[in-house]
Amino acid sequence: MPHSAEPRLLMRGPLMVDIAGLWPTPEECERLRQPAVGGVILFARNCEDAQQVQALCREIHALRSPPLLIGIDQEGGRVQRLQKGVTRFPPMARLGQKAEALGLEAAQSLAYDWGRLLATELREIGVDFSFTPCVDLDRGISRVIGDRAIHRNPDWVGAIAARLWQGMSDSGLQGVAKHFPGHGAVAADSHLALPRDDRPLAAIEEDLQPFRSMIQAAIPAIMPAHCLYPQIDPEQPAGFSSRWLNGVLRGAMGFTGVIVSDDLSMVGAHVAGDMAARVDAAQAAGADLLLVCNDPNGAYAAIEHLQNQGMQTGTNTLAALAGAAGIPLSAPERARCMREITELS
């Protein structure tokens, strides 16, 4: 049941947390008002249908000023948290298959319409950004990535993902490219283990190409993987590695946007220590927004740790992930986009 309260004037903090159900409890509302919190990630358990999620977003946004950021994994296929009252998108591999069948330009055109429709639906209900697109390469190795990957060809992945992002941006939805520098060459699932990619940087360069394309297309955020690449950094996974985030991503590749950690509760993140140590390691490496999901105790520990050490808010940086008005999608255009996605499925 929705709760009403005067919005609290408070700059956004560096943590993105979750809630347990369809509505935040009074205790969760109080947690979301803590200075260390800057956003909320929605899962399937928070999404009954589009109407309910719209009311939920309205309530969450009303808790603070500036409003908390609201993000969701709405890739399509296996990873689409909200399903009722919105378009059911197929896995992104369908876009790569489209390129194989009809050419890259046809796939890019469809990707743009996909982004426009996805973003229009999510912005109508108040979501600020989606953790989309996944630009890992489909090497036939990673089951957790699988058909979430657009294709094996890095040039195609970058070109298609950039157009999908452009459609999202034109409709006012922000995006997050993931999982830097590439999760497609490891079999282990970082939710359950710490994957290890023993390739040298020269071999990984191919996986970096789609991220370069996304940076050129002005994607506002990139998420690093909880994967270890010992030829580049033998001690820290990418999400905790200054060599990767500051040296490669920001330095060599010139990315100036928001670095969003993957979930610090994942097993792949445990290498850094307890939750306080994970928070410190992610921030020291260069992350701006830190996810703590499906772990209320971990979220409380992260909040307490940051506030006890005199954290700095990330408002100026994190504002790049706030949803915008966007270009309206007319009813005929919307119907056409929906037909295209239905046919693709």
mmCIF file of C-alpha atoms in Angstrom:
data_model
loop_
_atom_site.group_PDB
_atom_site.id
_atom_site.type_symbol
_atom_site.label_atom_id
_atom_site.label_comp_id
_atom_site.label_asym_id
_atom_site.label_seq_id
_atom_site.Cartn_x
_atom_site.Cartn_y
_atom_site.Cartn_z
ATOM 1 C CA MET A 1 0.000 0.000 0.000
ATOM 2 C CA PRO A 2 1.425 3.411 -0.935
ATOM 3 C CA HIS A 3 2.756 5.678 1.803
ATOM 4 C CA SER A 4 2.670 9.461 1.651
ATOM 5 C CA ALA A 5 5.185 11.842 3.179
ATOM 6 C CA GLU A 6 6.793 15.157 2.421
ATOM 7 C CA PRO A 7 9.826 14.709 0.143
ATOM 8 C CA ARG A 8 13.133 15.063 1.941
ATOM 9 C CA LEU A 9 15.641 17.503 0.453
ATOM 10 C CA LEU A 10 18.755 15.355 0.133
ATOM 11 C CA MET A 11 21.441 14.912 -2.498
ATOM 12 C CA ARG A 12 21.676 11.481 -4.121
ATOM 13 C CA GLY A 13 24.125 9.103 -2.492
ATOM 14 C CA PRO A 14 26.224 6.411 -4.209
ATOM 15 C CA LEU A 15 24.134 3.343 -3.287
ATOM 16 C CA MET A 16 21.381 1.704 -5.325
ATOM 17 C CA VAL A 17 19.283 -0.703 -3.265
ATOM 18 C CA ASP A 18 16.051 -2.692 -3.598
ATOM 19 C CA ILE A 19 12.801 -3.362 -1.760
ATOM 20 C CA ALA A 20 11.114 -6.650 -0.928
ATOM 21 C CA GLY A 21 7.643 -6.333 -2.447
ATOM 22 C CA LEU A 22 5.179 -4.339 -4.512
ATOM 23 C CA TRP A 23 5.320 -1.353 -2.155
ATOM 24 C CA PRO A 24 8.034 -0.137 0.207
ATOM 25 C CA THR A 25 7.349 -0.732 3.886
ATOM 26 C CA PRO A 26 7.726 2.187 6.331
ATOM 27 C CA GLU A 27 11.112 0.735 7.300
ATOM 28 C CA GLU A 28 12.181 0.572 3.651
ATOM 29 C CA CYS A 29 11.012 4.153 3.072
ATOM 30 C CA GLU A 30 13.243 5.238 5.926
ATOM 31 C CA ARG A 31 16.154 3.317 4.401
ATOM 32 C CA LEU A 32 15.557 4.998 1.039
ATOM 33 C CA ARG A 33 15.732 8.387 2.759
ATOM 34 C CA GLN A 34 19.240 7.719 4.062
ATOM 35 C CA PRO A 35 21.899 10.053 2.633
ATOM 36 C CA ALA A 36 23.979 7.159 1.265
ATOM 37 C CA VAL A 37 21.156 5.996 -1.023
ATOM 38 C CA GLY A 38 20.767 7.394 -4.524
ATOM 39 C CA GLY A 39 18.513 4.943 -6.308
ATOM 40 C CA VAL A 40 16.284 1.875 -6.336
ATOM 41 C CA ILE A 41 16.533 -1.144 -8.642
ATOM 42 C CA LEU A 42 13.294 -2.962 -9.445
ATOM 43 C CA PHE A 43 13.020 -6.748 -9.743
ATOM 44 C CA ALA A 44 10.190 -8.990 -10.946
ATOM 45 C CA ARG A 45 8.892 -9.274 -7.381
ATOM 46 C CA ASN A 46 8.286 -5.499 -7.424
ATOM 47 C CA CYS A 47 6.361 -5.581 -10.712
ATOM 48 C CA GLU A 48 2.748 -6.718 -10.828
ATOM 49 C CA ASP A 49 1.884 -4.773 -13.980
ATOM 50 C CA ALA A 50 2.605 -1.426 -15.613
ATOM 51 C CA GLN A 51 -0.077 0.426 -13.648
ATOM 52 C CA GLN A 52 1.226 -0.778 -10.297
ATOM 53 C CA VAL A 53 4.840 0.011 -11.243
ATOM 54 C CA GLN A 54 3.823 3.507 -12.278
ATOM 55 C CA ALA A 55 2.310 4.078 -8.829
ATOM 56 C CA LEU A 56 5.397 2.544 -7.193
ATOM 57 C CA CYS A 57 7.740 4.833 -9.137
ATOM 58 C CA ARG A 58 5.617 7.830 -8.207
ATOM 59 C CA GLU A 59 5.877 6.912 -4.540
ATOM 60 C CA ILE A 60 9.626 6.304 -4.647
ATOM 61 C CA HIS A 61 10.261 9.559 -6.508
ATOM 62 C CA ALA A 62 8.192 11.448 -3.919
ATOM 63 C CA LEU A 63 10.435 10.349 -1.036
ATOM 64 C CA ARG A 64 13.316 12.668 -1.881
ATOM 65 C CA SER A 65 14.270 15.799 -3.775
ATOM 66 C CA PRO A 66 16.028 15.436 -6.133
ATOM 67 C CA PRO A 67 14.165 12.166 -6.629
ATOM 68 C CA LEU A 68 15.860 8.804 -6.230
ATOM 69 C CA LEU A 69 16.857 7.184 -9.503
ATOM 70 C CA ILE A 70 14.816 4.140 -10.538
ATOM 71 C CA GLY A 71 16.422 1.467 -12.688
ATOM 72 C CA ILE A 72 15.324 -1.912 -14.020
ATOM 73 C CA ASP A 73 16.728 -4.810 -16.038
ATOM 74 C CA GLN A 74 14.487 -4.732 -19.106
ATOM 75 C CA GLU A 75 16.698 -6.321 -21.755
ATOM 76 C CA GLY A 76 14.115 -8.729 -23.178
ATOM 77 C CA GLY A 77 14.037 -12.508 -23.272
ATOM 78 C CA ARG A 78 15.109 -14.071 -19.974
ATOM 79 C CA VAL A 79 15.852 -10.688 -18.465
ATOM 80 C CA GLN A 80 12.687 -8.606 -18.476
ATOM 81 C CA ARG A 81 11.487 -7.779 -14.962
ATOM 82 C CA LEU A 82 8.239 -6.036 -15.943
ATOM 83 C CA GLN A 83 6.134 -8.165 -18.269
ATOM 84 C CA LYS A 84 2.450 -7.304 -17.811
ATOM 85 C CA GLY A 85 1.078 -4.183 -19.455
ATOM 86 C CA VAL A 86 4.150 -3.640 -21.623
ATOM 87 C CA THR A 87 5.641 -5.228 -24.736
ATOM 88 C CA ARG A 88 7.316 -8.605 -24.281
ATOM 89 C CA PHE A 89 10.660 -8.219 -25.985
ATOM 90 C CA PRO A 90 12.570 -11.216 -27.349
ATOM 91 C CA PRO A 91 16.218 -11.860 -26.409
ATOM 92 C CA MET A 92 18.650 -9.431 -28.008
ATOM 93 C CA ALA A 93 20.200 -12.256 -30.029
ATOM 94 C CA ARG A 94 17.222 -11.823 -32.381
ATOM 95 C CA LEU A 95 18.772 -8.554 -33.525
ATOM 96 C CA GLY A 96 21.962 -10.329 -34.529
ATOM 97 C CA GLN A 97 19.927 -12.953 -36.334
ATOM 98 C CA LYS A 98 18.132 -10.151 -38.165
ATOM 99 C CA ALA A 99 21.495 -8.812 -39.320
ATOM 100 C CA GLU A 100 22.476 -12.242 -40.604
ATOM 101 C CA ALA A 101 19.205 -12.635 -42.501
ATOM 102 C CA LEU A 102 18.602 -9.137 -43.882
ATOM 103 C CA GLY A 103 21.812 -7.189 -43.321
ATOM 104 C CA LEU A 104 23.230 -4.878 -40.680
ATOM 105 C CA GLU A 105 21.212 -1.805 -41.701
ATOM 106 C CA ALA A 106 17.918 -3.676 -41.272
ATOM 107 C CA ALA A 107 19.000 -4.824 -37.826
ATOM 108 C CA GLN A 108 20.047 -1.294 -36.860
ATOM 109 C CA SER A 109 16.693 0.114 -37.977
ATOM 110 C CA LEU A 110 14.863 -2.488 -35.916
ATOM 111 C CA ALA A 111 17.148 -1.857 -32.938
ATOM 112 C CA TYR A 112 16.303 1.846 -33.024
ATOM 113 C CA ASP A 113 12.572 1.081 -33.000
ATOM 114 C CA TRP A 114 13.139 -1.438 -30.181
ATOM 115 C CA GLY A 115 14.851 1.284 -28.141
ATOM 116 C CA ARG A 116 12.107 3.816 -28.872
ATOM 117 C CA LEU A 117 9.335 1.452 -27.813
ATOM 118 C CA LEU A 118 11.151 0.137 -24.740
ATOM 119 C CA ALA A 119 11.951 3.642 -23.573
ATOM 120 C CA THR A 120 8.484 5.056 -24.259
ATOM 121 C CA GLU A 121 6.871 2.334 -22.164
ATOM 122 C CA LEU A 122 9.299 2.687 -19.270
ATOM 123 C CA ARG A 123 9.294 6.487 -19.217
ATOM 124 C CA GLU A 124 5.481 6.516 -19.185
ATOM 125 C CA ILE A 125 5.550 4.681 -15.860
ATOM 126 C CA GLY A 126 8.408 6.688 -14.362
ATOM 127 C CA VAL A 127 11.481 4.468 -14.740
ATOM 128 C CA ASP A 128 14.672 6.493 -15.239
ATOM 129 C CA PHE A 129 16.969 3.935 -16.825
ATOM 130 C CA SER A 130 17.349 0.338 -17.892
ATOM 131 C CA PHE A 131 20.465 -1.770 -17.431
ATOM 132 C CA THR A 132 20.575 -2.127 -21.206
ATOM 133 C CA PRO A 133 22.180 -2.911 -23.632
ATOM 134 C CA CYS A 134 24.223 -6.037 -22.959
ATOM 135 C CA VAL A 135 27.183 -5.778 -25.339
ATOM 136 C CA ASP A 136 29.033 -8.959 -24.385
ATOM 137 C CA LEU A 137 30.042 -11.073 -27.368
ATOM 138 C CA ASP A 138 28.314 -14.382 -27.996
ATOM 139 C CA ARG A 139 31.284 -16.754 -27.969
ATOM 140 C CA GLY A 140 29.140 -19.789 -27.157
ATOM 141 C CA ILE A 141 30.845 -20.099 -23.766
ATOM 142 C CA SER A 142 28.851 -18.137 -21.183
ATOM 143 C CA ARG A 143 25.448 -19.625 -20.386
ATOM 144 C CA VAL A 144 24.486 -16.705 -18.139
ATOM 145 C CA ILE A 145 24.986 -14.397 -21.142
ATOM 146 C CA GLY A 146 23.816 -16.738 -23.911
ATOM 147 C CA ASP A 147 21.081 -15.143 -26.032
ATOM 148 C CA ARG A 148 21.358 -11.896 -24.092
ATOM 149 C CA ALA A 149 24.305 -11.208 -26.421
ATOM 150 C CA ILE A 150 23.456 -9.625 -29.755
ATOM 151 C CA HIS A 151 26.050 -11.495 -31.832
ATOM 152 C CA ARG A 152 29.612 -12.785 -32.022
ATOM 153 C CA ASN A 153 30.761 -10.052 -34.425
ATOM 154 C CA PRO A 154 32.010 -7.078 -32.343
ATOM 155 C CA ASP A 155 31.388 -4.581 -35.139
ATOM 156 C CA TRP A 156 27.784 -5.712 -35.458
ATOM 157 C CA VAL A 157 27.255 -5.701 -31.686
ATOM 158 C CA GLY A 158 28.548 -2.151 -31.402
ATOM 159 C CA ALA A 159 26.572 -0.854 -34.391
ATOM 160 C CA ILE A 160 23.289 -2.500 -33.348
ATOM 161 C CA ALA A 161 23.606 -1.625 -29.654
ATOM 162 C CA ALA A 162 24.439 1.991 -30.478
ATOM 163 C CA ARG A 163 21.229 2.337 -32.507
ATOM 164 C CA LEU A 164 19.176 0.672 -29.777
ATOM 165 C CA TRP A 165 20.640 3.147 -27.299
ATOM 166 C CA GLN A 166 19.883 6.050 -29.637
ATOM 167 C CA GLY A 167 16.232 4.987 -29.688
ATOM 168 C CA MET A 168 16.201 4.825 -25.905
ATOM 169 C CA SER A 169 17.831 8.227 -25.617
ATOM 170 C CA ASP A 170 15.443 9.856 -28.078
ATOM 171 C CA SER A 171 12.569 8.673 -25.890
ATOM 172 C CA GLY A 172 14.171 9.927 -22.660
ATOM 173 C CA LEU A 173 15.335 6.655 -21.095
ATOM 174 C CA GLN A 174 18.924 6.372 -19.896
ATOM 175 C CA GLY A 175 21.001 3.235 -20.479
ATOM 176 C CA VAL A 176 23.866 1.188 -19.060
ATOM 177 C CA ALA A 177 26.194 -0.813 -21.321
ATOM 178 C CA LYS A 178 27.445 -4.038 -19.728
ATOM 179 C CA HIS A 179 29.508 -6.088 -18.713
ATOM 180 C CA PHE A 180 32.875 -4.331 -19.211
ATOM 181 C CA PRO A 181 35.361 -5.493 -20.471
ATOM 182 C CA GLY A 182 33.321 -8.510 -21.619
ATOM 183 C CA HIS A 183 31.684 -11.519 -19.929
ATOM 184 C CA GLY A 184 31.298 -13.668 -23.037
ATOM 185 C CA ALA A 185 34.560 -15.636 -22.809
ATOM 186 C CA VAL A 186 34.019 -17.203 -19.363
ATOM 187 C CA ALA A 187 31.791 -20.143 -18.467
ATOM 188 C CA ALA A 188 31.281 -19.381 -14.767
ATOM 189 C CA ASP A 189 28.318 -17.264 -13.626
ATOM 190 C CA SER A 190 29.524 -14.340 -11.519
ATOM 191 C CA HIS A 191 26.316 -14.530 -9.487
ATOM 192 C CA LEU A 192 27.628 -17.843 -8.155
ATOM 193 C CA ALA A 193 31.425 -17.762 -8.582
ATOM 194 C CA LEU A 194 34.334 -15.545 -9.645
ATOM 195 C CA PRO A 195 34.898 -16.158 -13.379
ATOM 196 C CA ARG A 196 38.474 -16.026 -14.664
ATOM 197 C CA ASP A 197 39.464 -14.924 -18.167
ATOM 198 C CA ASP A 198 43.131 -15.741 -18.804
ATOM 199 C CA ARG A 199 43.406 -14.008 -22.186
ATOM 200 C CA PRO A 200 45.919 -11.181 -22.705
ATOM 201 C CA LEU A 201 44.703 -7.653 -23.345
ATOM 202 C CA ALA A 202 45.385 -8.020 -27.072
ATOM 203 C CA ALA A 203 42.790 -10.815 -27.235
ATOM 204 C CA ILE A 204 40.312 -8.973 -25.019
ATOM 205 C CA GLU A 205 40.534 -5.951 -27.328
ATOM 206 C CA GLU A 206 37.884 -7.541 -29.538
ATOM 207 C CA ASP A 207 35.456 -7.556 -26.587
ATOM 208 C CA LEU A 208 36.220 -3.896 -25.921
ATOM 209 C CA GLN A 209 35.125 -2.804 -29.399
ATOM 210 C CA PRO A 210 31.378 -2.626 -28.609
ATOM 211 C CA PHE A 211 32.134 -0.541 -25.521
ATOM 212 C CA ARG A 212 34.110 1.884 -27.672
ATOM 213 C CA SER A 213 31.070 2.145 -29.942
ATOM 214 C CA MET A 214 28.817 2.840 -26.959
ATOM 215 C CA ILE A 215 31.165 5.521 -25.635
ATOM 216 C CA GLN A 216 31.203 7.154 -29.062
ATOM 217 C CA ALA A 217 27.377 7.036 -29.005
ATOM 218 C CA ALA A 218 27.407 8.864 -25.620
ATOM 219 C CA ILE A 219 26.012 6.074 -23.444
ATOM 220 C CA PRO A 220 25.735 7.647 -19.963
ATOM 221 C CA ALA A 221 26.804 4.609 -17.927
ATOM 222 C CA ILE A 222 28.852 1.413 -18.112
ATOM 223 C CA MET A 223 28.758 -1.575 -15.749
ATOM 224 C CA PRO A 224 31.939 -3.608 -15.150
ATOM 225 C CA ALA A 225 31.898 -7.384 -14.710
ATOM 226 C CA HIS A 226 32.731 -9.278 -11.540
ATOM 227 C CA CYS A 227 35.296 -11.251 -13.568
ATOM 228 C CA LEU A 228 39.028 -11.628 -13.018
ATOM 229 C CA TYR A 229 41.372 -10.908 -15.941
ATOM 230 C CA PRO A 230 44.754 -11.868 -14.421
ATOM 231 C CA GLN A 231 46.819 -10.865 -17.476
ATOM 232 C CA ILE A 232 45.743 -7.262 -16.824
ATOM 233 C CA ASP A 233 45.119 -7.256 -13.053
ATOM 234 C CA PRO A 234 46.039 -10.494 -11.243
ATOM 235 C CA GLU A 235 44.438 -9.437 -7.966
ATOM 236 C CA GLN A 236 41.150 -7.640 -8.582
ATOM 237 C CA PRO A 237 38.087 -8.375 -10.743
ATOM 238 C CA ALA A 238 37.255 -5.601 -13.208
ATOM 239 C CA GLY A 239 34.680 -4.001 -10.899
ATOM 240 C CA PHE A 240 37.308 -3.524 -8.183
ATOM 241 C CA SER A 241 40.241 -2.817 -10.493
ATOM 242 C CA SER A 242 41.616 0.697 -10.924
ATOM 243 C CA ARG A 243 43.681 -0.657 -13.814
ATOM 244 C CA TRP A 244 40.495 -1.509 -15.665
ATOM 245 C CA LEU A 245 38.231 1.352 -14.613
ATOM 246 C CA ASN A 246 40.679 4.247 -14.430
ATOM 247 C CA GLY A 247 43.480 2.951 -16.622
ATOM 248 C CA VAL A 248 41.544 1.378 -19.497
ATOM 249 C CA LEU A 249 37.925 2.569 -19.374
ATOM 250 C CA ARG A 250 38.483 6.190 -18.375
ATOM 251 C CA GLY A 251 42.104 6.620 -19.461
ATOM 252 C CA ALA A 252 42.635 4.699 -22.695
ATOM 253 C CA MET A 253 38.995 4.671 -23.852
ATOM 254 C CA GLY A 254 38.036 8.166 -22.684
ATOM 255 C CA PHE A 255 34.793 7.303 -20.867
ATOM 256 C CA THR A 256 33.574 10.206 -18.715
ATOM 257 C CA GLY A 257 30.151 8.912 -17.676
ATOM 258 C CA VAL A 258 28.840 6.958 -14.703
ATOM 259 C CA ILE A 259 30.470 3.676 -13.717
ATOM 260 C CA VAL A 260 27.812 1.447 -12.131
ATOM 261 C CA SER A 261 29.054 -1.521 -10.132
ATOM 262 C CA ASP A 262 27.386 -4.857 -10.640
ATOM 263 C CA ASP A 263 25.625 -6.192 -7.544
ATOM 264 C CA LEU A 264 28.068 -6.193 -4.619
ATOM 265 C CA SER A 265 26.146 -9.105 -3.085
ATOM 266 C CA MET A 266 27.086 -11.448 -5.955
ATOM 267 C CA VAL A 267 29.551 -14.226 -5.170
ATOM 268 C CA GLY A 268 31.933 -12.786 -7.744
ATOM 269 C CA ALA A 269 32.254 -9.687 -5.529
ATOM 270 C CA HIS A 270 33.054 -11.571 -2.313
ATOM 271 C CA VAL A 271 36.748 -11.625 -3.191
ATOM 272 C CA ALA A 272 36.965 -8.045 -1.869
ATOM 273 C CA GLY A 273 35.843 -9.000 1.662
ATOM 274 C CA ASP A 274 32.771 -8.029 3.667
ATOM 275 C CA MET A 275 30.246 -5.481 2.412
ATOM 276 C CA ALA A 276 32.157 -2.487 3.777
ATOM 277 C CA ALA A 277 35.325 -3.703 2.069
ATOM 278 C CA ARG A 278 33.445 -4.236 -1.218
ATOM 279 C CA VAL A 279 32.067 -0.696 -1.071
ATOM 280 C CA ASP A 280 35.538 0.711 -0.417
ATOM 281 C CA ALA A 281 37.117 -1.391 -3.172
ATOM 282 C CA ALA A 282 34.513 -0.416 -5.767
ATOM 283 C CA GLN A 283 34.790 3.280 -4.970
ATOM 284 C CA ALA A 284 38.589 3.191 -4.853
ATOM 285 C CA ALA A 285 38.596 1.593 -8.312
ATOM 286 C CA GLY A 286 36.396 4.367 -9.712
ATOM 287 C CA ALA A 287 32.756 3.233 -9.431
ATOM 288 C CA ASP A 288 30.189 6.011 -8.969
ATOM 289 C CA LEU A 289 26.979 4.063 -8.265
ATOM 290 C CA LEU A 290 27.095 0.856 -6.226
ATOM 291 C CA LEU A 291 24.402 -1.836 -6.423
ATOM 292 C CA VAL A 292 23.515 -3.862 -3.331
ATOM 293 C CA CYS A 293 20.668 -6.236 -4.175
ATOM 294 C CA ASN A 294 18.727 -9.048 -2.504
ATOM 295 C CA ASP A 295 20.642 -8.500 0.732
ATOM 296 C CA PRO A 296 18.900 -6.163 3.222
ATOM 297 C CA ASN A 297 21.576 -6.688 5.854
ATOM 298 C CA GLY A 298 24.254 -5.920 3.295
ATOM 299 C CA ALA A 299 22.412 -2.760 2.259
ATOM 300 C CA TYR A 300 22.216 -1.582 5.872
ATOM 301 C CA ALA A 301 25.907 -2.364 6.347
ATOM 302 C CA ALA A 302 26.821 -0.374 3.214
ATOM 303 C CA ILE A 303 24.672 2.586 4.284
ATOM 304 C CA GLU A 304 26.126 2.627 7.786
ATOM 305 C CA HIS A 305 29.680 2.292 6.513
ATOM 306 C CA LEU A 306 29.385 5.135 4.012
ATOM 307 C CA GLN A 307 27.641 7.494 6.406
ATOM 308 C CA ASN A 308 30.064 6.774 9.242
ATOM 309 C CA GLN A 309 33.066 7.584 7.070
ATOM 310 C CA GLY A 310 31.690 10.899 5.821
ATOM 311 C CA MET A 311 30.797 9.899 2.260
ATOM 312 C CA GLN A 312 30.513 12.333 -0.595
ATOM 313 C CA THR A 313 27.292 12.412 -2.587
ATOM 314 C CA GLY A 314 27.432 11.785 -6.317
ATOM 315 C CA THR A 315 24.614 14.073 -7.420
ATOM 316 C CA ASN A 316 26.429 15.854 -10.218
ATOM 317 C CA THR A 317 27.540 12.588 -11.799
ATOM 318 C CA LEU A 318 24.408 10.561 -11.116
ATOM 319 C CA ALA A 319 22.103 13.183 -12.637
ATOM 320 C CA ALA A 320 23.098 11.714 -16.011
ATOM 321 C CA LEU A 321 20.926 8.686 -15.181
ATOM 322 C CA ALA A 322 17.739 10.665 -14.524
ATOM 323 C CA GLY A 323 15.028 10.107 -17.115
ATOM 324 C CA ALA A 324 14.148 12.917 -19.525
ATOM 325 C CA ALA A 325 11.067 14.000 -21.487
ATOM 326 C CA GLY A 326 12.111 12.565 -24.847
ATOM 327 C CA ILE A 327 10.525 12.775 -28.292
ATOM 328 C CA PRO A 328 6.887 11.563 -28.288
ATOM 329 C CA LEU A 329 6.153 8.322 -30.130
ATOM 330 C CA SER A 330 2.953 8.748 -32.129
ATOM 331 C CA ALA A 331 0.230 6.104 -31.992
ATOM 332 C CA PRO A 332 0.918 4.877 -35.566
ATOM 333 C CA GLU A 333 4.672 4.733 -34.894
ATOM 334 C CA ARG A 334 4.068 2.870 -31.673
ATOM 335 C CA ALA A 335 1.809 0.343 -33.397
ATOM 336 C CA ARG A 336 4.435 -0.175 -36.086
ATOM 337 C CA CYS A 337 7.191 -0.730 -33.514
ATOM 338 C CA MET A 338 5.015 -3.210 -31.647
ATOM 339 C CA ARG A 339 4.337 -5.151 -34.843
ATOM 340 C CA GLU A 340 8.044 -5.312 -35.616
ATOM 341 C CA ILE A 341 8.885 -6.665 -32.158
ATOM 342 C CA THR A 342 6.033 -9.176 -32.293
ATOM 343 C CA GLU A 343 7.237 -10.448 -35.679
ATOM 344 C CA LEU A 344 10.799 -10.668 -34.361
ATOM 345 C CA SER A 345 9.688 -12.796 -31.437
#
